[in-house]
Coordinates of C-alpha atoms in Angstrom, one line a residue:
M1022 CA 101.0 164.5 131.0
V1023 CA 103.1 161.1 131.6
L1024 CA 101.6 158.4 133.6
L1025 CA 104.1 156.2 135.6
Q1026 CA 103.4 153.1 136.6
I1027 CA 104.3 152.4 140.5
A1028 CA 105.7 149.1 141.8
E1029 CA 106.8 148.0 145.3
P1030 CA 110.3 148.0 145.7
G1031 CA 112.0 144.9 144.6
A1032 CA 108.8 144.0 142.5
A1033 CA 108.7 144.0 138.8
P1034 CA 105.8 146.1 137.5
E1035 CA 102.9 144.4 135.9
V1036 CA 102.6 144.5 132.5
G1037 CA 99.0 144.3 130.8
T1038 CA 99.0 141.5 128.3
E1039 CA 96.2 140.6 126.0
R1040 CA 94.7 137.2 126.7
Q1041 CA 95.7 134.5 124.3
I1042 CA 92.8 132.2 123.3
G1043 CA 93.3 128.5 123.1
V1044 CA 90.5 125.8 122.9
G1045 CA 90.2 122.1 124.0
I1046 CA 88.9 119.9 121.4
D1047 CA 87.4 116.1 122.1
L1048 CA 87.6 114.8 118.5
G1049 CA 85.2 111.9 119.3
T1050 CA 84.0 108.5 117.7
T1051 CA 80.4 109.3 118.1
N1052 CA 80.3 112.9 119.3
S1053 CA 82.8 115.9 119.4
L1054 CA 83.1 119.0 121.4
I1055 CA 84.9 122.3 121.8
A1056 CA 85.7 124.0 125.2
H1057 CA 87.3 127.4 126.2
F1058 CA 88.7 128.4 129.6
D1059 CA 88.5 132.5 129.8
G1060 CA 90.4 132.6 133.1
A1061 CA 87.0 132.2 135.2
D1062 CA 84.7 129.8 133.8
L1063 CA 85.3 126.7 131.6
N1064 CA 82.8 126.3 129.0
V1065 CA 81.7 123.5 126.2
L1066 CA 81.1 125.7 123.5
Q1067 CA 77.3 125.0 122.3
D1068 CA 75.6 125.8 118.9
Q1069 CA 72.8 127.7 118.1
A1070 CA 70.2 125.4 119.2
G1071 CA 72.2 124.9 122.6
Q1072 CA 73.7 121.7 121.4
A1073 CA 77.2 121.2 123.3
S1074 CA 77.7 117.7 121.5
L1075 CA 78.4 117.6 117.8
P1076 CA 77.6 114.4 116.2
S1077 CA 80.9 113.0 114.7
V1078 CA 79.1 112.3 111.2
V1079 CA 79.6 114.1 107.8
Y1080 CA 77.7 113.7 104.9
Y1081 CA 78.8 114.1 101.6
G1082 CA 76.2 114.8 99.0
E1083 CA 76.8 116.0 95.0
A1084 CA 75.8 119.7 96.0
Q1085 CA 76.7 120.1 99.7
T1086 CA 78.4 118.8 102.8
L1087 CA 76.9 118.8 105.9
V1088 CA 78.4 117.9 109.5
G1089 CA 76.6 116.6 112.6
F1090 CA 72.8 117.0 113.2
D1091 CA 72.2 117.9 109.8
A1092 CA 74.4 114.8 108.2
E1093 CA 72.7 112.4 110.8
Q1094 CA 69.4 113.0 108.9
Y1095 CA 70.8 111.5 105.9
A1096 CA 72.4 107.9 107.7
S1097 CA 69.2 106.1 106.9
V1098 CA 68.4 107.5 103.3
E1099 CA 72.0 107.8 102.0
P1100 CA 74.1 105.5 104.0
G1101 CA 76.8 105.4 101.3
N1102 CA 77.2 108.9 101.4
T1103 CA 77.0 109.3 105.4
I1104 CA 80.4 108.8 106.9
A1105 CA 80.3 108.1 111.0
S1106 CA 82.8 106.9 113.5
A1107 CA 85.9 107.7 111.4
K1108 CA 88.0 108.5 114.2
R1109 CA 88.3 104.4 114.4
M1110 CA 89.5 104.3 110.9
L1111 CA 92.0 107.0 111.7
G1112 CA 95.8 105.6 110.8
R1113 CA 94.7 102.4 110.0
S1114 CA 94.7 100.2 106.8
R1115 CA 92.0 99.5 104.2
Q1116 CA 92.7 95.4 104.7
E1117 CA 91.1 96.0 108.0
F1118 CA 87.9 97.3 106.8
E1119 CA 86.9 95.4 103.5
N1120 CA 84.7 92.7 104.9
D1121 CA 83.0 95.8 107.0
P1122 CA 79.1 95.6 106.0
Y1123 CA 78.6 99.1 107.4
I1124 CA 81.5 100.8 105.5
Q1125 CA 81.3 101.3 101.6
L1126 CA 85.1 101.8 100.1
A1127 CA 86.2 103.7 97.4
G1128 CA 88.7 102.0 94.7
G1129 CA 92.2 102.0 94.9
E1130 CA 94.6 100.9 97.7
G1131 CA 94.2 103.5 100.3
L1132 CA 91.4 103.7 102.8
A1133 CA 88.8 105.7 101.7
F1134 CA 85.1 106.0 101.7
A1135 CA 83.1 106.1 98.4
T1136 CA 80.6 109.3 98.1
D1137 CA 78.9 111.2 95.6
A1138 CA 81.2 113.9 96.2
G1139 CA 84.2 111.5 95.3
A1140 CA 86.4 109.3 97.6
K1141 CA 87.1 110.6 101.2
T1142 CA 89.8 109.6 103.7
P1143 CA 89.3 109.3 107.3
V1144 CA 91.4 112.2 107.8
E1145 CA 89.2 114.5 105.4
V1146 CA 86.1 113.4 107.3
S1147 CA 87.8 114.4 111.0
A1148 CA 89.0 117.5 109.2
A1149 CA 85.5 118.5 108.2
I1150 CA 84.3 117.6 112.1
L1151 CA 87.1 119.8 113.4
S1152 CA 86.4 122.8 110.8
A1153 CA 82.7 122.6 112.1
L1154 CA 83.8 122.9 115.8
K1155 CA 86.3 125.7 114.9
H1156 CA 83.3 127.7 113.4
R1157 CA 81.0 126.8 116.1
A1158 CA 83.4 128.4 118.5
E1159 CA 84.5 131.6 116.6
P1160 CA 81.2 133.7 117.7
H1161 CA 81.7 132.9 121.4
L1162 CA 85.4 134.2 121.5
S1163 CA 86.5 137.4 121.8
G1164 CA 89.3 137.0 119.1
P1165 CA 91.0 134.3 116.6
I1166 CA 92.0 130.9 118.2
V1167 CA 95.6 130.7 118.6
G1168 CA 95.8 126.9 119.0
A1169 CA 94.1 123.8 120.2
V1170 CA 94.9 120.9 122.7
I1171 CA 93.5 117.8 120.8
T1172 CA 92.7 114.8 122.8
V1173 CA 93.4 111.3 121.9
P1174 CA 93.1 107.9 123.4
A1175 CA 96.2 106.9 125.3
Y1176 CA 96.5 103.7 123.2
F1177 CA 96.8 105.6 119.6
D1178 CA 99.9 104.7 118.2
D1179 CA 102.1 107.1 116.3
A1180 CA 100.3 106.4 112.8
Q1181 CA 97.0 107.3 114.3
R1182 CA 98.3 110.5 116.3
Q1183 CA 100.0 111.5 113.1
A1184 CA 96.7 111.2 111.4
T1185 CA 94.9 113.3 113.7
R1186 CA 97.4 115.9 113.3
Q1187 CA 96.8 116.1 109.6
A1188 CA 93.4 116.5 110.0
A1189 CA 93.9 119.5 112.3
E1190 CA 96.1 121.1 109.6
L1191 CA 93.4 120.3 107.2
A1192 CA 90.8 122.1 109.2
G1193 CA 93.2 125.1 109.5
I1194 CA 94.1 124.4 113.4
K1195 CA 97.3 124.5 115.4
V1196 CA 97.9 121.7 117.2
L1197 CA 99.5 123.1 120.6
R1198 CA 99.6 119.3 121.6
L1199 CA 97.8 116.0 121.6
L1200 CA 97.0 115.3 125.1
N1201 CA 95.7 111.4 126.1
E1202 CA 92.3 111.5 127.0
P1203 CA 92.6 110.0 130.6
T1204 CA 95.0 112.6 131.6
A1205 CA 92.6 115.3 130.2
A1206 CA 89.7 114.0 132.5
A1207 CA 91.7 114.2 135.4
V1208 CA 92.7 117.7 134.6
A1209 CA 89.2 118.5 134.1
Y1210 CA 88.4 117.3 137.9
G1211 CA 91.3 119.3 139.0
L1212 CA 93.0 116.4 140.8
D1213 CA 96.4 117.5 140.6
E1214 CA 95.4 120.6 142.9
Q1215 CA 93.4 118.6 145.3
A1216 CA 96.3 115.9 145.8
E1217 CA 98.3 117.3 148.6
E1218 CA 99.7 113.6 149.3
S1219 CA 100.7 111.3 146.3
S1220 CA 97.4 109.4 145.5
L1221 CA 97.0 107.0 142.7
L1222 CA 93.9 107.5 140.1
A1223 CA 92.2 104.9 137.4
V1224 CA 90.8 106.5 134.8
Y1225 CA 88.3 104.3 132.9
D1226 CA 87.5 105.7 129.3
L1227 CA 85.2 104.1 127.4
G1228 CA 83.8 106.0 124.0
G1229 CA 81.9 105.2 121.4
G1230 CA 85.0 103.8 119.6
T1231 CA 88.0 103.3 121.8
F1232 CA 88.8 102.0 125.2
D1233 CA 91.5 103.2 127.6
I1234 CA 92.5 102.5 131.1
S1235 CA 95.3 104.7 132.5
L1236 CA 96.7 104.9 135.9
L1237 CA 98.1 107.8 137.3
R1238 CA 100.1 109.1 140.1
M1239 CA 98.9 112.3 141.4
R1240 CA 100.5 115.1 143.7
A1241 CA 100.3 119.0 143.8
G1242 CA 101.1 120.0 140.0
L1243 CA 102.0 116.9 138.7
F1244 CA 100.0 113.9 136.8
E1245 CA 102.5 111.0 136.2
V1246 CA 101.0 108.5 133.8
L1247 CA 102.5 105.1 135.4
A1248 CA 100.8 102.6 132.9
T1249 CA 98.2 102.7 130.2
G1250 CA 96.2 100.1 128.3
G1251 CA 93.0 99.5 126.5
D1252 CA 92.1 98.6 122.6
S1253 CA 91.7 101.5 120.0
A1254 CA 88.9 99.7 118.5
L1255 CA 86.4 99.0 121.1
G1256 CA 83.7 101.3 122.6
G1257 CA 79.8 102.0 122.2
D1258 CA 79.8 101.2 118.6
D1259 CA 80.5 97.8 119.2
F1260 CA 77.7 98.0 121.7
D1261 CA 75.3 99.2 119.0
R1262 CA 76.3 96.6 116.3
A1263 CA 76.1 93.8 119.2
L1264 CA 72.3 95.0 119.7
A1265 CA 71.4 95.7 116.0
A1266 CA 72.6 92.3 115.2
H1267 CA 70.2 90.9 117.8
L1268 CA 67.3 93.0 116.7
L1269 CA 67.8 91.7 113.0
D1270 CA 68.4 88.6 114.0
A1271 CA 65.2 88.4 116.2
L1272 CA 63.3 89.7 113.1
S1273 CA 64.4 86.9 110.9
V1274 CA 66.4 89.9 108.7
S1275 CA 68.9 87.2 107.4
E1276 CA 70.6 89.6 104.6
P1277 CA 70.0 93.4 105.5
T1278 CA 70.3 96.1 103.2
A1279 CA 72.6 99.1 104.1
V1280 CA 69.6 101.1 104.7
Q1281 CA 68.2 98.5 107.1
R1282 CA 71.5 98.2 108.6
R1283 CA 71.5 101.9 109.5
V1284 CA 68.3 101.8 110.9
A1285 CA 69.1 98.9 112.9
L1286 CA 72.5 101.0 114.2
A1287 CA 69.9 104.1 115.1
L1288 CA 67.3 101.7 116.7
A1289 CA 69.9 100.1 118.8
R1290 CA 71.8 103.3 120.0
D1291 CA 68.2 104.9 121.1
T1292 CA 67.4 101.7 123.3
K1293 CA 71.0 101.3 124.6
E1294 CA 70.4 105.0 125.8
R1295 CA 66.8 104.3 127.0
L1296 CA 67.6 101.3 129.0
T1297 CA 70.1 103.6 131.2
D1298 CA 66.8 104.1 133.2
A1299 CA 64.0 101.6 132.4
A1300 CA 64.1 98.0 132.9
S1301 CA 63.0 97.0 129.3
V1302 CA 61.9 99.4 126.2
S1303 CA 59.5 98.8 123.1
L1304 CA 60.5 99.6 119.8
D1305 CA 59.0 100.5 116.7
V1306 CA 60.6 98.1 114.2
G1307 CA 58.5 99.0 111.4
G1308 CA 61.4 100.8 109.3
L1309 CA 63.1 97.3 109.2
D1310 CA 60.1 96.0 106.9
A1311 CA 60.0 92.9 109.2
V1312 CA 56.5 90.8 109.7
S1313 CA 56.4 92.8 113.2
S1314 CA 56.1 95.9 113.7
E1315 CA 57.0 96.1 117.7
I1316 CA 59.7 94.3 119.7
T1317 CA 60.5 94.8 123.3
V1318 CA 64.2 94.4 124.6
S1319 CA 65.1 94.1 128.2
R1320 CA 68.0 95.3 130.2
S1321 CA 69.2 92.0 131.1
T1322 CA 69.4 91.2 127.3
L1323 CA 71.3 94.2 126.5
E1324 CA 74.0 93.1 129.4
T1325 CA 74.3 89.5 128.0
L1326 CA 75.2 91.1 124.6
L1327 CA 77.7 93.4 126.0
S1328 CA 79.3 91.4 128.5
P1329 CA 82.1 90.1 126.4
Y1330 CA 82.9 93.6 125.4
I1331 CA 82.8 94.7 129.1
E1332 CA 84.9 91.8 130.1
R1333 CA 87.5 92.7 127.6
T1334 CA 88.2 96.3 129.5
L1335 CA 88.4 94.7 132.7
A1336 CA 91.1 92.3 131.3
A1337 CA 92.8 95.5 130.1
C1338 CA 92.2 97.0 133.6
R1339 CA 93.9 93.9 135.6
Q1340 CA 96.8 93.8 132.9
T1341 CA 97.4 97.8 133.6
L1342 CA 97.3 97.0 137.1
A1343 CA 99.8 94.4 136.6
D1344 CA 101.8 96.6 134.8
A1345 CA 102.3 99.3 137.3
N1346 CA 102.3 96.5 140.0
V1347 CA 99.7 98.2 141.9
D1348 CA 96.6 96.0 143.8
A1349 CA 94.6 99.2 144.5
V1350 CA 93.9 102.7 143.4
D1351 CA 92.6 105.8 145.4
R1352 CA 90.1 106.9 142.9
V1353 CA 88.5 106.0 139.8
V1354 CA 87.4 108.5 137.1
L1355 CA 84.7 107.4 134.5
V1356 CA 85.2 108.9 131.0
G1357 CA 83.0 108.8 127.9
G1358 CA 79.7 108.3 126.9
S1359 CA 79.6 104.5 127.0
T1360 CA 80.3 104.4 130.5
R1361 CA 76.5 105.6 131.4
T1362 CA 75.8 102.2 130.7
P1363 CA 74.8 100.7 134.2
A1364 CA 76.5 97.4 133.6
V1365 CA 79.7 99.2 133.1
R1366 CA 79.5 101.3 136.0
Q1367 CA 78.9 98.1 138.1
A1368 CA 81.7 96.2 136.6
V1369 CA 84.0 99.1 137.1
A1370 CA 83.2 99.1 140.8
D1371 CA 83.4 95.5 141.4
C1372 CA 86.7 95.5 139.4
F1373 CA 88.4 98.2 141.4
G1374 CA 86.7 97.7 144.8
L1375 CA 85.6 101.6 144.7
D1376 CA 82.6 103.5 143.5
P1377 CA 83.4 105.5 140.5
L1378 CA 83.8 109.5 140.5
C1379 CA 81.2 110.8 137.7
N1380 CA 79.8 113.7 139.0
L1381 CA 81.3 115.5 135.5
D1382 CA 79.5 114.8 132.5
P1383 CA 81.7 111.8 131.3
D1384 CA 80.7 113.3 127.4
Q1385 CA 82.2 117.0 128.5
V1386 CA 85.0 116.0 130.8
V1387 CA 87.8 115.4 128.3
A1388 CA 87.3 118.4 126.1
M1389 CA 87.0 120.4 129.6
G1390 CA 90.2 119.1 130.6
A1391 CA 91.7 119.7 127.2
A1392 CA 90.6 123.3 127.4
R1393 CA 92.4 123.8 130.7
Q1394 CA 95.6 122.4 129.2
A1395 CA 95.4 124.9 126.0
D1396 CA 94.7 127.8 128.7
I1397 CA 98.3 127.2 129.7
L1398 CA 100.1 126.1 126.6
V1399 CA 98.9 129.7 124.9
G1400 CA 100.7 131.5 128.0
N1401 CA 97.6 132.5 130.1
R1402 CA 98.6 130.9 133.4
Q1403 CA 102.7 130.5 132.8
G1404 CA 102.9 130.1 136.9
D1405 CA 99.7 127.6 136.9
E1406 CA 101.1 125.1 134.6
A1407 CA 100.5 121.3 136.0
L1408 CA 103.3 119.0 134.8
L1409 CA 101.7 116.3 132.5
L1410 CA 103.6 112.9 132.4
D1411 CA 102.5 110.7 129.8
V1412 CA 103.8 107.2 128.5
I1413 CA 104.2 105.5 125.5
P1414 CA 101.7 102.0 125.1
L1415 CA 104.3 99.9 123.5
S1416 CA 108.2 99.1 123.2
L1417 CA 110.2 100.7 120.6
G1418 CA 113.5 99.2 119.2
L1419 CA 115.5 98.2 116.1
E1420 CA 116.4 95.0 114.4
T1421 CA 119.6 93.8 114.9
Y1422 CA 121.5 91.0 112.9
G1423 CA 120.1 87.8 113.2
G1424 CA 116.2 89.0 113.2
L1425 CA 116.2 90.1 116.6
V1426 CA 115.0 93.1 118.2
E1427 CA 117.1 95.7 120.1
R1428 CA 114.5 97.6 122.5
I1429 CA 115.7 101.5 122.8
V1430 CA 112.4 102.6 124.5
D1431 CA 110.5 100.4 127.1
R1432 CA 106.8 100.6 126.9
N1433 CA 105.1 102.6 129.6
S1434 CA 108.3 105.0 129.6
T1435 CA 107.4 108.7 130.1
I1436 CA 107.4 111.2 127.5
P1437 CA 109.0 113.2 126.1
I1438 CA 112.0 110.9 126.0
A1439 CA 115.4 110.5 124.1
R1440 CA 117.2 107.4 124.2
A1441 CA 120.5 106.6 121.9
Q1442 CA 122.6 103.3 121.9
E1443 CA 125.6 102.2 119.9
F1444 CA 125.9 100.1 117.1
T1445 CA 128.4 98.8 115.0
T1446 CA 128.8 96.8 111.4
A1447 CA 128.2 93.2 110.9
R1448 CA 130.5 92.6 107.8
D1449 CA 133.9 93.8 106.8
G1450 CA 134.0 96.9 104.6
Q1451 CA 130.5 97.4 105.2
T1452 CA 129.6 101.1 104.1
G1453 CA 126.1 101.3 104.8
L1454 CA 123.3 100.0 106.7
V1455 CA 119.3 99.9 106.6
V1456 CA 117.8 101.0 110.0
H1457 CA 114.9 98.8 110.7
V1458 CA 112.2 100.3 113.5
V1459 CA 109.8 98.3 115.2
Q1460 CA 107.2 98.4 117.6
G1461 CA 106.0 95.6 120.1
E1462 CA 107.2 93.2 123.1
R1463 CA 108.4 90.1 121.6
E1464 CA 112.1 89.2 121.0
R1465 CA 112.1 88.6 117.3
V1466 CA 111.1 91.3 114.3
E1467 CA 108.8 88.9 112.8
D1468 CA 106.5 88.9 115.9
C1469 CA 106.5 92.8 116.0
R1470 CA 105.3 95.4 113.8
S1471 CA 107.4 97.2 111.5
L1472 CA 107.4 100.9 111.5
A1473 CA 109.8 102.6 109.4
R1474 CA 113.0 101.8 107.5
F1475 CA 115.6 104.2 106.3
E1476 CA 119.3 104.0 105.2
L1477 CA 122.7 105.2 106.7
T1478 CA 125.4 105.7 104.0
G1479 CA 128.8 107.0 104.3
I1480 CA 130.4 104.3 106.6
P1481 CA 134.1 104.2 106.4
P1482 CA 135.0 100.8 105.2
M1483 CA 136.6 99.0 108.4
V1484 CA 136.6 95.5 109.6
A1485 CA 133.4 94.1 111.1
G1486 CA 132.4 95.8 114.6
A1487 CA 135.0 98.6 114.3
A1488 CA 132.5 101.5 113.0
R1489 CA 130.5 103.3 115.8
I1490 CA 126.9 104.2 115.1
E1491 CA 124.5 106.1 117.3
V1492 CA 120.8 105.9 116.9
T1493 CA 118.9 107.8 118.8
F1494 CA 115.0 107.4 119.6
Q1495 CA 112.9 110.7 120.3
V1496 CA 109.6 110.6 121.5
D1497 CA 107.9 114.0 121.9
A1498 CA 104.9 114.9 124.3
D1499 CA 102.4 113.9 121.6
G1500 CA 103.7 110.4 121.4
I1501 CA 105.4 111.0 117.9
L1502 CA 108.4 109.0 117.1
E1503 CA 111.7 110.7 115.4
V1504 CA 114.9 108.3 114.6
A1505 CA 118.5 109.3 113.7
A1506 CA 121.4 107.4 113.0
V1507 CA 125.1 108.8 113.4
E1508 CA 128.3 107.4 112.1
Q1509 CA 130.6 108.7 114.7
Q1510 CA 134.1 109.1 112.6
T1511 CA 132.5 110.9 109.7
G1512 CA 129.5 112.5 111.5
A1513 CA 127.4 110.5 108.4
R1514 CA 123.6 111.1 109.5
S1515 CA 120.3 109.9 108.5
E1516 CA 116.8 110.6 110.3
I1517 CA 113.0 110.0 109.6
V1518 CA 110.1 111.1 111.1
V1519 CA 108.1 107.9 111.6
R1520 CA 105.1 107.8 109.6
P1521 CA 103.6 104.5 108.8
A1522 CA 100.7 103.9 106.3
F1523 CA 98.7 102.2 108.6
G1524 CA 97.8 101.8 112.8
L1525 CA 97.8 98.8 114.7
D1526 CA 94.5 97.0 113.6
E1527 CA 92.0 95.8 116.1
V1528 CA 93.6 92.7 116.7
Q1529 CA 97.3 93.7 117.0
I1530 CA 96.9 96.4 119.6
T1531 CA 95.2 94.1 122.2
Q1532 CA 97.3 90.9 121.4
M1533 CA 100.8 92.4 121.2
L1534 CA 101.1 92.8 125.1
K1535 CA 99.3 89.6 125.4
A1536 CA 101.4 87.9 123.1
G1537 CA 104.4 89.2 125.0
Y1538 CA 103.4 87.9 128.3
E1539 CA 102.6 84.5 126.8
H1540 CA 105.4 83.9 125.0
A1541 CA 108.0 85.5 127.2
S1542 CA 109.8 82.1 127.9
E1543 CA 109.6 81.0 124.1
D1544 CA 111.2 84.5 123.2
I1545 CA 113.8 84.3 126.0
L1546 CA 115.0 80.9 124.1
A1547 CA 114.7 82.2 120.5
R1548 CA 116.9 85.4 121.3
K1549 CA 119.2 83.2 123.0
L1550 CA 119.4 81.1 120.1
G1551 CA 119.6 84.2 117.7
E1552 CA 122.5 85.6 119.9
A1553 CA 124.4 82.2 119.9
R1554 CA 123.9 82.0 115.8
V1555 CA 125.3 85.6 115.5
E1556 CA 128.3 84.9 117.4
A1557 CA 129.2 81.6 115.7
E1558 CA 128.3 82.9 112.0
A1559 CA 130.8 85.9 112.9
L1560 CA 133.4 83.6 114.0
L1561 CA 133.3 81.3 111.2
E1562 CA 133.3 83.8 108.5
G1563 CA 136.2 85.6 110.2
L1564 CA 138.5 82.5 110.4
Q1565 CA 137.5 81.9 106.6
A1566 CA 138.5 84.8 105.8
A1567 CA 141.7 84.9 108.0
M1568 CA 142.5 81.4 106.4
T1569 CA 142.2 82.7 103.1
V1570 CA 144.5 85.4 103.5
D1571 CA 147.3 84.0 106.0
G1572 CA 146.5 80.1 105.7
D1573 CA 150.5 79.7 105.4
L1574 CA 150.8 80.3 109.0
L1575 CA 148.9 76.7 109.6
S1576 CA 150.3 73.3 109.2
A1577 CA 148.6 71.0 107.1
E1578 CA 147.5 69.0 110.3
E1579 CA 146.6 72.3 112.1
A1580 CA 144.4 73.3 109.1
A1581 CA 142.6 70.1 109.1
A1582 CA 141.7 70.3 112.5
L1583 CA 140.6 73.8 112.6
G1584 CA 138.6 72.9 109.5
S1585 CA 137.2 69.8 111.4
D1586 CA 135.9 72.3 114.2
M1587 CA 134.3 74.5 111.9
K1588 CA 132.4 71.7 110.4
N1589 CA 131.0 70.8 113.6
L1590 CA 129.9 74.2 114.3
E1591 CA 128.2 74.4 111.0
A1592 CA 126.5 71.0 111.8
V1593 CA 125.5 71.8 115.5
M1594 CA 124.0 75.4 114.0
A1595 CA 121.6 73.1 111.8
A1596 CA 120.4 71.7 115.1
N1597 CA 119.5 74.7 116.4
Q1598 CA 120.2 74.2 120.0
S1599 CA 121.7 77.2 121.8
D1600 CA 123.6 75.6 124.4
D1601 CA 125.3 73.3 121.8
I1602 CA 126.0 76.1 119.5
R1603 CA 127.7 78.3 122.4
E1604 CA 129.8 75.1 123.3
A1605 CA 130.9 74.7 119.6
T1606 CA 131.6 78.2 118.8
E1607 CA 133.8 78.2 122.7
T1608 CA 135.7 75.0 121.4
L1609 CA 136.3 76.6 118.2
G1610 CA 137.6 79.8 119.4
K1611 CA 139.9 78.3 121.7
A1612 CA 141.3 76.1 119.0
S1613 CA 141.9 79.2 116.8
E1614 CA 143.9 81.2 119.4
V1615 CA 147.3 80.0 118.3
F1616 CA 146.3 81.2 114.6
A1617 CA 145.2 84.1 116.0
S1618 CA 148.3 84.8 117.5
R1619 CA 150.6 84.0 114.9
R1620 CA 148.5 86.4 112.6
M1621 CA 149.1 89.5 115.3
D1622 CA 153.1 88.7 115.2
R1623 CA 152.9 88.9 111.4
S1624 CA 151.1 92.2 111.5
I1625 CA 153.4 93.6 114.4
Q1626 CA 156.5 92.5 112.2
K1627 CA 154.5 94.2 108.8
A1628 CA 154.3 97.3 110.9
L1629 CA 157.6 97.4 112.0
Q1630 CA 159.4 96.4 109.0
G1631 CA 161.9 98.9 108.0
V1632 CA 162.1 101.1 111.3
A1633 CA 165.2 101.3 113.1
L1634 CA 165.9 100.2 116.6
S1635 CA 167.2 103.6 117.5
D1636 CA 164.1 105.3 116.3
L1637 CA 161.9 103.1 118.4
E1638 CA 164.2 103.6 121.6
S1639 CA 163.9 107.5 121.0
E1640 CA 159.9 107.1 120.8
V1641 CA 159.9 105.3 123.8
A1642 CA 162.0 107.4 125.6
E1643 CA 160.0 110.5 124.4
E1644 CA 156.9 108.8 126.2
N1645 CA 158.4 108.1 129.3
T1646 CA 159.8 111.9 129.5
P1647 CA 157.3 113.7 132.0

């Protein structure tokens, strides 16, 4: 007997499809988690001991590699072999950590940790954590993992995002998307489904090693990130180090060993967590080999130590509100374990004038949101997809003639995005050019960060300004940049996926925007000067070349007068006053108009030489014939 599936008239029959498995991963600085949505329940997957969080710690011994709680046991015993907080180092340079007393670097130029198992990069450490999460999840799932949504701080730059992808690939995990952590938190709360009317949400995300503040406009099915800010090197680790330094100082340990530093860090982290509910705590400090065996730390002492770091987060909040041109928000969501600190919660409430929304576990909310998005991206909820519109944190552009920056994609532009702009050559006969991609908010290349360089060759030799080169910037949904340059006449093409060797350091990522605002007037003047100099140099070079070829068209007096104006322009350029340069350039341009007219007449005469008048009359008649 053949069974027939019956459907209502006009309706397509339902086709049974096997549910695909996607997971959400929060690769954290202090702890990492993996979550899964099974169609009914959103679950943060636990280990055999019932623990949801996996400490982001890896131990590399001669005979074994351990991850998580097992690795933490070696932190005080073998600090050099026990790597923690590797997320803070993803996509960053060696120079940023050479003076860090908590890190033991391997030899060589790259950023790598020296361990008994050999040099280990932050990407390898992160891959070990991701692999452990994958193995934890597999027994809970009914089939193979199709892919994962991995969350990253909104302020991660291209290098840091690329490093996260590389870690996932090394762990054998297909990345469906890199999702900004604040957006993931909003997804976890289901705030898009609750927002019948447009509302504004602030997500304050303070984790172990990174801080983000994002402003999202929400309505049913849509998240639009209006502005984002933060610091990719600020978080609970800084809280712990400040308190650890206080403990060592209070115990007069002036030159602590690596073991003492790790013991102090562990005590500081435990103290910080206990002071969430207690006014003061007593600590056993015998492990520091101090004279005293016990010390008391009060919550007020902790708050004094944390105050500078909390204020840095609030400054970023105020700047992000200004960027979005808003004065108030409808709701505030707290994300990240460091937001459990009472001083942080109170500071956020005072800053926004609202009690923060924190009914979901701040440690788990990001992974839960990523799991919801992964379930959509693997195709399980095609009709239920929420549209997520993230933004890029810093402007992207190119170096142009004169060392100036031409912005192609402005900061806080919604991604994915593609922008194209035409450029041309600066010199006669130029057959190639170097495309220099930069990132930042300043007007001069020297004040921005260089991302990449690549060459475009095969440009036909033409006079300066005749070639047409289209440069396209594409930023995908993960915030990763691809730049292509195409010469329009020949189709010659060159492109690059920007893969810088390291990311923005702690100072750069927080100061680039600040510098852009502080030096706005100075940058405008610098740009005016640069543009004036470029225009003047082009006119001088063009006239010098023209006088070499057609100087006989000028009388001795005319040539002398033109030469005098050219020398005057050169002298004015040396004084670096943009208005004076523009005035002298205009004067020289007017003085050269007669010479330019004579050159044009000569060119026309050469072109018409040997052409009969009757032939010209015939061509004109044909053109005028309807």
